[in-house]
XYZ file of C-alpha atoms in Angstrom:
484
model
C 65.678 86.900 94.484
C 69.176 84.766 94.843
C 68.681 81.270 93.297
C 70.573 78.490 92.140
C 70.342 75.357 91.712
C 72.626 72.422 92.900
C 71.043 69.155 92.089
C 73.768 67.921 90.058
C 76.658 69.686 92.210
C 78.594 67.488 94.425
C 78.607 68.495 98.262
C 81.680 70.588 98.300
C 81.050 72.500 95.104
C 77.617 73.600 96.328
C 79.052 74.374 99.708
C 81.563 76.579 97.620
C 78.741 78.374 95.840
C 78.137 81.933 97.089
C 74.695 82.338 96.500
C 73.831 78.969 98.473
C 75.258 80.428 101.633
C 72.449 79.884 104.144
C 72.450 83.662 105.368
C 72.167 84.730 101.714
C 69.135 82.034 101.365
C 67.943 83.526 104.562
C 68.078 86.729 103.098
C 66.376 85.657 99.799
C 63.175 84.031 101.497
C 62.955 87.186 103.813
C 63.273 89.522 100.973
C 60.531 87.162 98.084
C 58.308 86.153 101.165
C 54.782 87.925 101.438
C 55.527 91.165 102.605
C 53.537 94.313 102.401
C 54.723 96.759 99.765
C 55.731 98.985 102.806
C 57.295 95.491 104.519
C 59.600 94.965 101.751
C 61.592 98.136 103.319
C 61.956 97.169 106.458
C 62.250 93.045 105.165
C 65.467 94.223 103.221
C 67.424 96.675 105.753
C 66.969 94.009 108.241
C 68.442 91.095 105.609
C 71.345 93.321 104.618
C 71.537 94.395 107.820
C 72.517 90.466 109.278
C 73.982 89.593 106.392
C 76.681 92.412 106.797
C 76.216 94.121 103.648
C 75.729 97.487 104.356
C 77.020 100.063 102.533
C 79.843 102.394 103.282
C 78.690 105.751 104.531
C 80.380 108.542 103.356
C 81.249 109.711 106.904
C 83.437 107.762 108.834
C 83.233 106.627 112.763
C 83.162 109.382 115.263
C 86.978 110.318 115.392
C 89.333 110.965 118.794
C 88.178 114.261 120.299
C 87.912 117.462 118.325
C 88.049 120.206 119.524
C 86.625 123.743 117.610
C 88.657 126.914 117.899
C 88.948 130.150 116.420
C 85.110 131.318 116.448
C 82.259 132.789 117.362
C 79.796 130.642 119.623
C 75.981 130.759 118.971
C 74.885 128.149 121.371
C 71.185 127.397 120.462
C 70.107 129.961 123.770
C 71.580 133.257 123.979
C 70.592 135.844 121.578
C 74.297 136.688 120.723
C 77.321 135.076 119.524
C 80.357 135.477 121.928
C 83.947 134.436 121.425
C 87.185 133.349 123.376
C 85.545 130.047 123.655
C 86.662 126.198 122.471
C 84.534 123.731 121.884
C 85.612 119.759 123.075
C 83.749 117.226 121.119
C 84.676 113.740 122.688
C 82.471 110.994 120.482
C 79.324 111.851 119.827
C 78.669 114.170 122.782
C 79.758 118.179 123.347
C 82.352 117.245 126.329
C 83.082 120.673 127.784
C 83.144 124.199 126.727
C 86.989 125.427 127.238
C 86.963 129.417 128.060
C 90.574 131.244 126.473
C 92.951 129.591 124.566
C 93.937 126.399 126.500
C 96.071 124.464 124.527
C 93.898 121.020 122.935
C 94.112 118.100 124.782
C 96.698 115.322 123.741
C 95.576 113.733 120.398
C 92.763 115.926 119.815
C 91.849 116.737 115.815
C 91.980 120.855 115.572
C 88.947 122.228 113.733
C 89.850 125.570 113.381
C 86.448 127.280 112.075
C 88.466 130.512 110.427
C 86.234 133.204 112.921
C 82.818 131.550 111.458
C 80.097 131.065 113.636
C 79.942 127.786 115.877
C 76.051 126.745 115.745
C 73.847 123.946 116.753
C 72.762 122.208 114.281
C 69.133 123.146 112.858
C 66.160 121.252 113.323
C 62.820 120.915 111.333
C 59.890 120.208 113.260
C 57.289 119.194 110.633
C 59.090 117.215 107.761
C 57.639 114.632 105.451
C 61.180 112.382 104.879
C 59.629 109.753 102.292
C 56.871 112.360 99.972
C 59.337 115.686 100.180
C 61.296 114.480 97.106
C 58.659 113.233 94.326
C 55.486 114.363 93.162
C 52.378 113.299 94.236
C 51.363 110.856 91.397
C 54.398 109.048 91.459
C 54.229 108.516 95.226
C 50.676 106.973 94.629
C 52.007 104.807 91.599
C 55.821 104.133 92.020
C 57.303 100.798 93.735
C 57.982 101.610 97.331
C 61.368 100.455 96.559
C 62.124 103.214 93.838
C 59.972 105.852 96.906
C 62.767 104.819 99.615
C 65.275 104.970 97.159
C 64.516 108.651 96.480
C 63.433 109.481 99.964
C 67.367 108.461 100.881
C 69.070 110.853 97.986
C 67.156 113.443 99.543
C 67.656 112.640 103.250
C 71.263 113.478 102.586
C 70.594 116.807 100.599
C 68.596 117.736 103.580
C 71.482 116.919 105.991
C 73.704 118.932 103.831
C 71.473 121.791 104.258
C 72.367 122.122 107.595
C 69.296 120.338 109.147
C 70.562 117.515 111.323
C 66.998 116.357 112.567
C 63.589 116.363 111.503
C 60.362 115.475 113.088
C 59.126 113.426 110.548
C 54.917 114.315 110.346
C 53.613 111.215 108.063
C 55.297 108.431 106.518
C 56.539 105.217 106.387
C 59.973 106.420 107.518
C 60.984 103.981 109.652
C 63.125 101.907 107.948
C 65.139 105.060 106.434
C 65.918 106.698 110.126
C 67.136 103.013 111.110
C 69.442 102.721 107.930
C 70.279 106.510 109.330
C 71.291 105.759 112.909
C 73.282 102.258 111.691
C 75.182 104.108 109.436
C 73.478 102.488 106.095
C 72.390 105.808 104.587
C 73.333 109.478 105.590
C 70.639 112.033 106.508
C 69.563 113.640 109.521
C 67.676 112.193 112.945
C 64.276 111.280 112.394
C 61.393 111.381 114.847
C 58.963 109.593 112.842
C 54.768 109.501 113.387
C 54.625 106.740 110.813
C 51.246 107.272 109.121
C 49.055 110.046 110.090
C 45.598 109.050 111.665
C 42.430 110.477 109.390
C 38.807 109.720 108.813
C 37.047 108.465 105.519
C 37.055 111.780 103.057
C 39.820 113.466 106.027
C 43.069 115.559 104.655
C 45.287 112.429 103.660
C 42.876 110.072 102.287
C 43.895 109.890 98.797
C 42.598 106.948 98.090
C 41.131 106.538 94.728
C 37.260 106.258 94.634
C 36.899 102.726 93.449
C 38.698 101.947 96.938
C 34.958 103.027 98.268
C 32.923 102.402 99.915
C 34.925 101.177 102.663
C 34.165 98.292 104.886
C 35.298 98.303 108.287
C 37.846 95.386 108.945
C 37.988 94.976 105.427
C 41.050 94.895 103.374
C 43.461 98.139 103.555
C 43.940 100.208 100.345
C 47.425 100.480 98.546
C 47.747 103.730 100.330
C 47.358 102.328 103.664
C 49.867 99.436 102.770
C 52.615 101.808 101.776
C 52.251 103.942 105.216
C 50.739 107.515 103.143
C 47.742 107.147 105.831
C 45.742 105.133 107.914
C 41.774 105.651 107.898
C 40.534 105.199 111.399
C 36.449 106.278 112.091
C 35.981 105.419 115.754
C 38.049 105.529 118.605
C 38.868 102.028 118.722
C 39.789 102.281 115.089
C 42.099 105.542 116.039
C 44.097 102.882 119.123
C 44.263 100.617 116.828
C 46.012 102.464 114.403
C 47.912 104.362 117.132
C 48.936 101.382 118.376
C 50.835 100.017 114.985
C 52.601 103.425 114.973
C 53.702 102.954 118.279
C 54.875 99.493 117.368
C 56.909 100.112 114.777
C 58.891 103.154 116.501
C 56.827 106.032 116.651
C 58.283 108.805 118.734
C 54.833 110.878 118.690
C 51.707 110.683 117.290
C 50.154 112.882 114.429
C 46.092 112.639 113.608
C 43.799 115.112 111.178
C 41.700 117.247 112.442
C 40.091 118.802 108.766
C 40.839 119.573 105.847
C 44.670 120.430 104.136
C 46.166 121.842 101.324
C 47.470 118.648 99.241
C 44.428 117.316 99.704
C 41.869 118.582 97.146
C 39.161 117.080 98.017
C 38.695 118.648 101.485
C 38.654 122.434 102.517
C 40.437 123.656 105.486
C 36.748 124.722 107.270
C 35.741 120.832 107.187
C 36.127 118.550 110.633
C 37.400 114.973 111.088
C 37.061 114.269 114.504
C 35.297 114.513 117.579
C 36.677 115.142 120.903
C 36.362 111.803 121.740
C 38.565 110.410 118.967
C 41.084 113.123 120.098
C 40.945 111.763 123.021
C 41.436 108.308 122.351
C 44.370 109.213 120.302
C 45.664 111.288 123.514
C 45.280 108.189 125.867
C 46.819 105.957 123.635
C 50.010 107.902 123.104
C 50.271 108.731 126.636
C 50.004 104.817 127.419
C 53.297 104.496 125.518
C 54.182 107.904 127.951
C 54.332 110.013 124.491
C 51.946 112.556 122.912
C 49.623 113.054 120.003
C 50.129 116.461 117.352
C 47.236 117.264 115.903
C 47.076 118.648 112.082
C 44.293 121.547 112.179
C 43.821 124.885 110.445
C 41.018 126.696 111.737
C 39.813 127.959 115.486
C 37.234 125.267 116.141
C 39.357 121.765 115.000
C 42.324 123.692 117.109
C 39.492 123.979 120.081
C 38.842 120.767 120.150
C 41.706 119.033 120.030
C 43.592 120.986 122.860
C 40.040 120.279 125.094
C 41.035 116.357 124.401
C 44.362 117.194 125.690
C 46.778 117.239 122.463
C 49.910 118.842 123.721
C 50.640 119.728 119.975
C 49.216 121.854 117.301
C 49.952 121.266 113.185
C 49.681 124.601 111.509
C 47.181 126.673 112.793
C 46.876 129.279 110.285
C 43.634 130.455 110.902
C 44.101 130.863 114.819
C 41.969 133.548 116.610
C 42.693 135.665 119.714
C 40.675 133.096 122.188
C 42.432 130.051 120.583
C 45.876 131.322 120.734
C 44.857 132.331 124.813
C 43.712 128.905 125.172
C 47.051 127.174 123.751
C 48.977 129.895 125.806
C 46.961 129.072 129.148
C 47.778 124.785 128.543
C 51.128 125.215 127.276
C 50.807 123.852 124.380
C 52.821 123.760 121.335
C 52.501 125.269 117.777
C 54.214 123.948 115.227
C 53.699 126.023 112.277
C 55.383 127.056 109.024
C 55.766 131.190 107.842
C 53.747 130.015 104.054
C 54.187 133.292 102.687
C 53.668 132.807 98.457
C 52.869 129.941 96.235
C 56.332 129.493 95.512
C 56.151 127.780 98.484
C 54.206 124.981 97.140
C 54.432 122.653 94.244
C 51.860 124.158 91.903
C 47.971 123.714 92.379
C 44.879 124.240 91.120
C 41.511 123.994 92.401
C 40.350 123.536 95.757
C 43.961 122.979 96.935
C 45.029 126.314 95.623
C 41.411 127.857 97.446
C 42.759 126.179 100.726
C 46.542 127.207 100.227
C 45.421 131.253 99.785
C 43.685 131.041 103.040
C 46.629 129.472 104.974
C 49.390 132.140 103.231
C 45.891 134.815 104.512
C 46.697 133.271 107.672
C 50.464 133.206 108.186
C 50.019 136.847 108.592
C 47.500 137.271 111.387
C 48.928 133.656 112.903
C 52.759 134.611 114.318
C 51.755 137.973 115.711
C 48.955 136.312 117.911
C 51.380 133.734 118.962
C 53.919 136.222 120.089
C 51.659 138.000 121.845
C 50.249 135.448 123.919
C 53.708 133.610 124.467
C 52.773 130.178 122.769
C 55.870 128.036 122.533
C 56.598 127.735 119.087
C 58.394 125.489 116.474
C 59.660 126.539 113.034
C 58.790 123.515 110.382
C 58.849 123.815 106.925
C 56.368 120.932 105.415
C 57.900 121.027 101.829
C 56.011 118.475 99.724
C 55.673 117.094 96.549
C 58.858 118.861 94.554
C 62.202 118.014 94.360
C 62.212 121.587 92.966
C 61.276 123.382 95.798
C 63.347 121.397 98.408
C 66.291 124.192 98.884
C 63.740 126.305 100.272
C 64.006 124.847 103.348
C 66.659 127.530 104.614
C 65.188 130.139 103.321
C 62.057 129.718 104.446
C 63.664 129.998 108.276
C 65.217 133.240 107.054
C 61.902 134.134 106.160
C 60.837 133.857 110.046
C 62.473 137.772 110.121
C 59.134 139.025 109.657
C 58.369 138.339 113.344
C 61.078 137.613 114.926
C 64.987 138.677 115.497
C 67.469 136.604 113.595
C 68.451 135.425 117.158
C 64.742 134.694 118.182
C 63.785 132.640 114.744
C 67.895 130.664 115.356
C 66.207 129.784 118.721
C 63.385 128.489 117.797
C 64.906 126.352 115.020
C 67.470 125.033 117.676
C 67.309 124.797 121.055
C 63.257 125.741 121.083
C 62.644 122.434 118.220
C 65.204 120.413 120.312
C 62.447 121.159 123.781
C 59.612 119.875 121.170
C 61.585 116.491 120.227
C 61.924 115.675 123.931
C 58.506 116.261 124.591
C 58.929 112.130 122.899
C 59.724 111.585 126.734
C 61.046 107.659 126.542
C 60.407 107.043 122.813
C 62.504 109.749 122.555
C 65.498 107.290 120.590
C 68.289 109.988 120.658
C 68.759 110.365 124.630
C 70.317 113.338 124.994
C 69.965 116.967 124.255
C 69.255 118.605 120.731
C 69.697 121.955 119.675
C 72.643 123.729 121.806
C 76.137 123.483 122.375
C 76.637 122.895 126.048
C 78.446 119.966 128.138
C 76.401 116.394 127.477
C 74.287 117.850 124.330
C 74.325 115.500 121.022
C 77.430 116.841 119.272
C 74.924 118.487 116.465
C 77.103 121.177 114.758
C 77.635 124.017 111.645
C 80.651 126.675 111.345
C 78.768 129.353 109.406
C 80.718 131.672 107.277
C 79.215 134.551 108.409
C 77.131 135.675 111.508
C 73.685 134.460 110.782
C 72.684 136.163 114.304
C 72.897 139.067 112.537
C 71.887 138.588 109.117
C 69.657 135.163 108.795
C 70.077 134.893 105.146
C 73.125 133.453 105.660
C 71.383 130.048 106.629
C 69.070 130.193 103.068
C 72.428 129.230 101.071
C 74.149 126.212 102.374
C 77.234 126.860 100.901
C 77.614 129.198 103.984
C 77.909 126.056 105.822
C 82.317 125.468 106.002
C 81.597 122.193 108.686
C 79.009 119.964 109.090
C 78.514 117.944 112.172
C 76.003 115.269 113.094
C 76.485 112.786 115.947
C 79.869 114.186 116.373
C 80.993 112.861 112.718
C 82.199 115.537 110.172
C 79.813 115.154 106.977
C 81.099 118.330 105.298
C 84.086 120.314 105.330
C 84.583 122.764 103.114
C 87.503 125.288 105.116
C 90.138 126.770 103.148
C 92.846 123.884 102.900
C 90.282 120.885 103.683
C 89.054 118.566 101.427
C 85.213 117.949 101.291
């Protein structure tokens, strides 16, 4: 990568060359040493990362306090907006909540938010970080340097949609959501799986035939070496993979239970796993004292996961009336997306467009039966595939007006996501709370210019968005008299 040569240089002219400074060798044998496509990632943030050269962010360092005056207060719970409120944002924590019009304490930066609407920043429980942004051949083809690259532009165009974390469901995103949190890239908090778990012929095995017939303990495929799956066919083979997720920085665990859309050659009636795989995959995240989401569509894979104890359900379009009681009756989670046209899809043909009909079939039949039976729920989006069909994440949480008040579906996208992320328990890397504005919460911010309690649309365009706020750092402001 960085070579020279200094044979014929004398002593101090080599120890004058730049690129025979032993951290930047370091960084060279690091960076041209055999890594795994998917190592090179994490081989070259790390390098950079010691050698110092990171680059700028576009946000600078958490500022003194701030405090926000002069608006309305949604605060991730209540199912109005109520004013004659401040908000004190002392580093990257929501300090206090100052009722009236107390004068800001000494120092303090004035964000005056012009009567907009003071919000939590939204959350997006089922995102794919590193395949949301390219198309599905070029994520099987491309360099996983050119993949990252791409993934990065878009993790900021998803921050500046107002979406300040995501629960990353299959990926190798670790490497991103570090450059994230060390203030390399800009983009929202990840909770990454890593790769999701799946069986030979299982939704996410995309491997090309001639990688069959598989041997097991044989040599991985490309797309196992880049992180777009892991193949695991016994329950040892499901801790083992499990395991390496967990290693790396997993915050939860995601495994297949049938068939999915993208994947055309499986149908969403097909199983994956036994209960006893589920199970093994439910022991081995509760080891690390975290839990294991399960991707499934219809009644039976949803059955059998929650009887191996997943505390999470993926989807669950084609829920019935005794699965949605069952969920209800163990608590457990549905993490779903309102799929309501093929416009919410990259185009497909085939079996993948036979398995997306039934799901946008489902969406129907699926959030009535979880309202009814009081299953805590989480609004994802699981846009994949298309750049072009990325700025539908807002409106597709405007969207959740179908079932539910513009105050229910702002819950559910804030405070309710924020309950799912600490369900992480200690993996949980962002220790403190998401998705409200109260004293102690992650200062997680928008000033909305509008009230999008009462009309939700507002959060489909993000130029509604005035202020941005992440970590208690300003990404966007856009107020009358500000600069962006």
């Amino acid at each position: 990568m960085f070579t020279c040569s200094t044979d014929d240089l004398p002593n101090s002219a080599a120890a004058g060359c730049g690129c025979c400074r032993p951290e930047l060798k370091f960084a060279s044998d690091r960076m041209t040493a055999e890594l795994s496509r998917r190592g090179f990632i994490a081989g070259a943030t790390g390098s950079f990362a010691a050698l110092g050269l990171t680059g700028k962010a576009r946000a600078q360092a958490p500022s003194p306090p701030m405090v926000f005056r002069n608006c309305m207060l949604f605060d991730g719970k209540a199912s109005r907006t109520r004013g004659g409120v401040q908000v004190l944002v002392e580093g990257n924590r929501i300090s206090r909540i100052i009722e009236g019009d107390a004068a800001p304490p000494d120092g303090a930066r004035v964000i005056d938010c012009g009567g907009g609407v003071l919000m939590p920043g939204l959350i997006d429980a089922h995102w794919h970080t590193m395949f949301a942004a390219l198309p599905l051949m070029a994520l099987t083809t491309a360099d996983i340097g050119f993949i990252f690259l791409a993934a990065s532009a878009e993790a900021e165009r998803t921050l500046m949609r107002g979406f300040t974390t995501v629960r990353d469901l299959g990926g190798p995103s670790f490497a991103l959501a570090q450059a994230i949190d060390r203030g390399m890239a800009t983009g929202p908090r990840i909770y990454p799986s890593g790769t999701m778990i799946t069986t030979t012929g299982g939704h996410g095995d995309m491997r090309p035939l001639e990688d069959i017939p598989r041997s097991p303990g044989g040599r991985l495929s490309h797309m196992e070496h880049i992180g777009g799956g892991s193949i695991a066919d016994t329950a040892d083979e499901v801790r083992l993979r499990a395991r390496e997720q967990l290693m790396q920085g997993a915050t939860q665990i995601k495994m297949v239970g049938g068939g999915g859309v993208s994947s055309p050659r499986t149908t969403l009636d097909m199983f994956t796993y036994g209960e006893a795989e589920f199970r093994a995959g439910v022991e081995t995240a509760a080891d690390r004292r975290t839990y294991l989401t399960v991707h499934a569509y219809p009644p039976e894979q949803m059955q059998r996961a929650l009887a191996a104890g997943t505390q999470c359900i993926e989807h669950g379009h084609l829920m019935d009336e005794a699965t949605a009681r069952m969920m209800a009756e163990r608590g457990a989670w549905l993490s779903t997306q309102p799929f309501f046209s093929e416009e919410d899809q990259a185009p497909l043909t085939g079996q993948s467009r036979v398995n997306l009909l039934q799901v946008l079939e489902g969406t129907r039949t699926m959030y009535p039966l979880a309202r009814r039976h009081g299953i805590k729920t989480a609004f994802g989006t699981d846009l994949l595939f298309s750049p072009d069909i990325l700025h539908r994440q807002g409106l597709m949480l405007a969207r959740m007006t179908n079932w539910y008040s513009p105050a229910e579906s702002l819950q559910m996208a804030t405070s309710g996501n924020g309950e799912l992320m600490a369900l992480s328990g200690p993996r949980n890397p962002y220790p403190g709370k998401l998705g409200v504005i109260e004293p102690g919460a992650m200062a997680d911010m928008l000033v909305v210019n509008g009230d999008p309690t009462a009309d939700l649309d507002l959060i489909a365009d993000p130029n509604n968005f005035t202020v941005i706020v992440k970590d208690g750092t300003i990404y966007k402001d856009t107020r009358s008299g500000t600069a962006a």
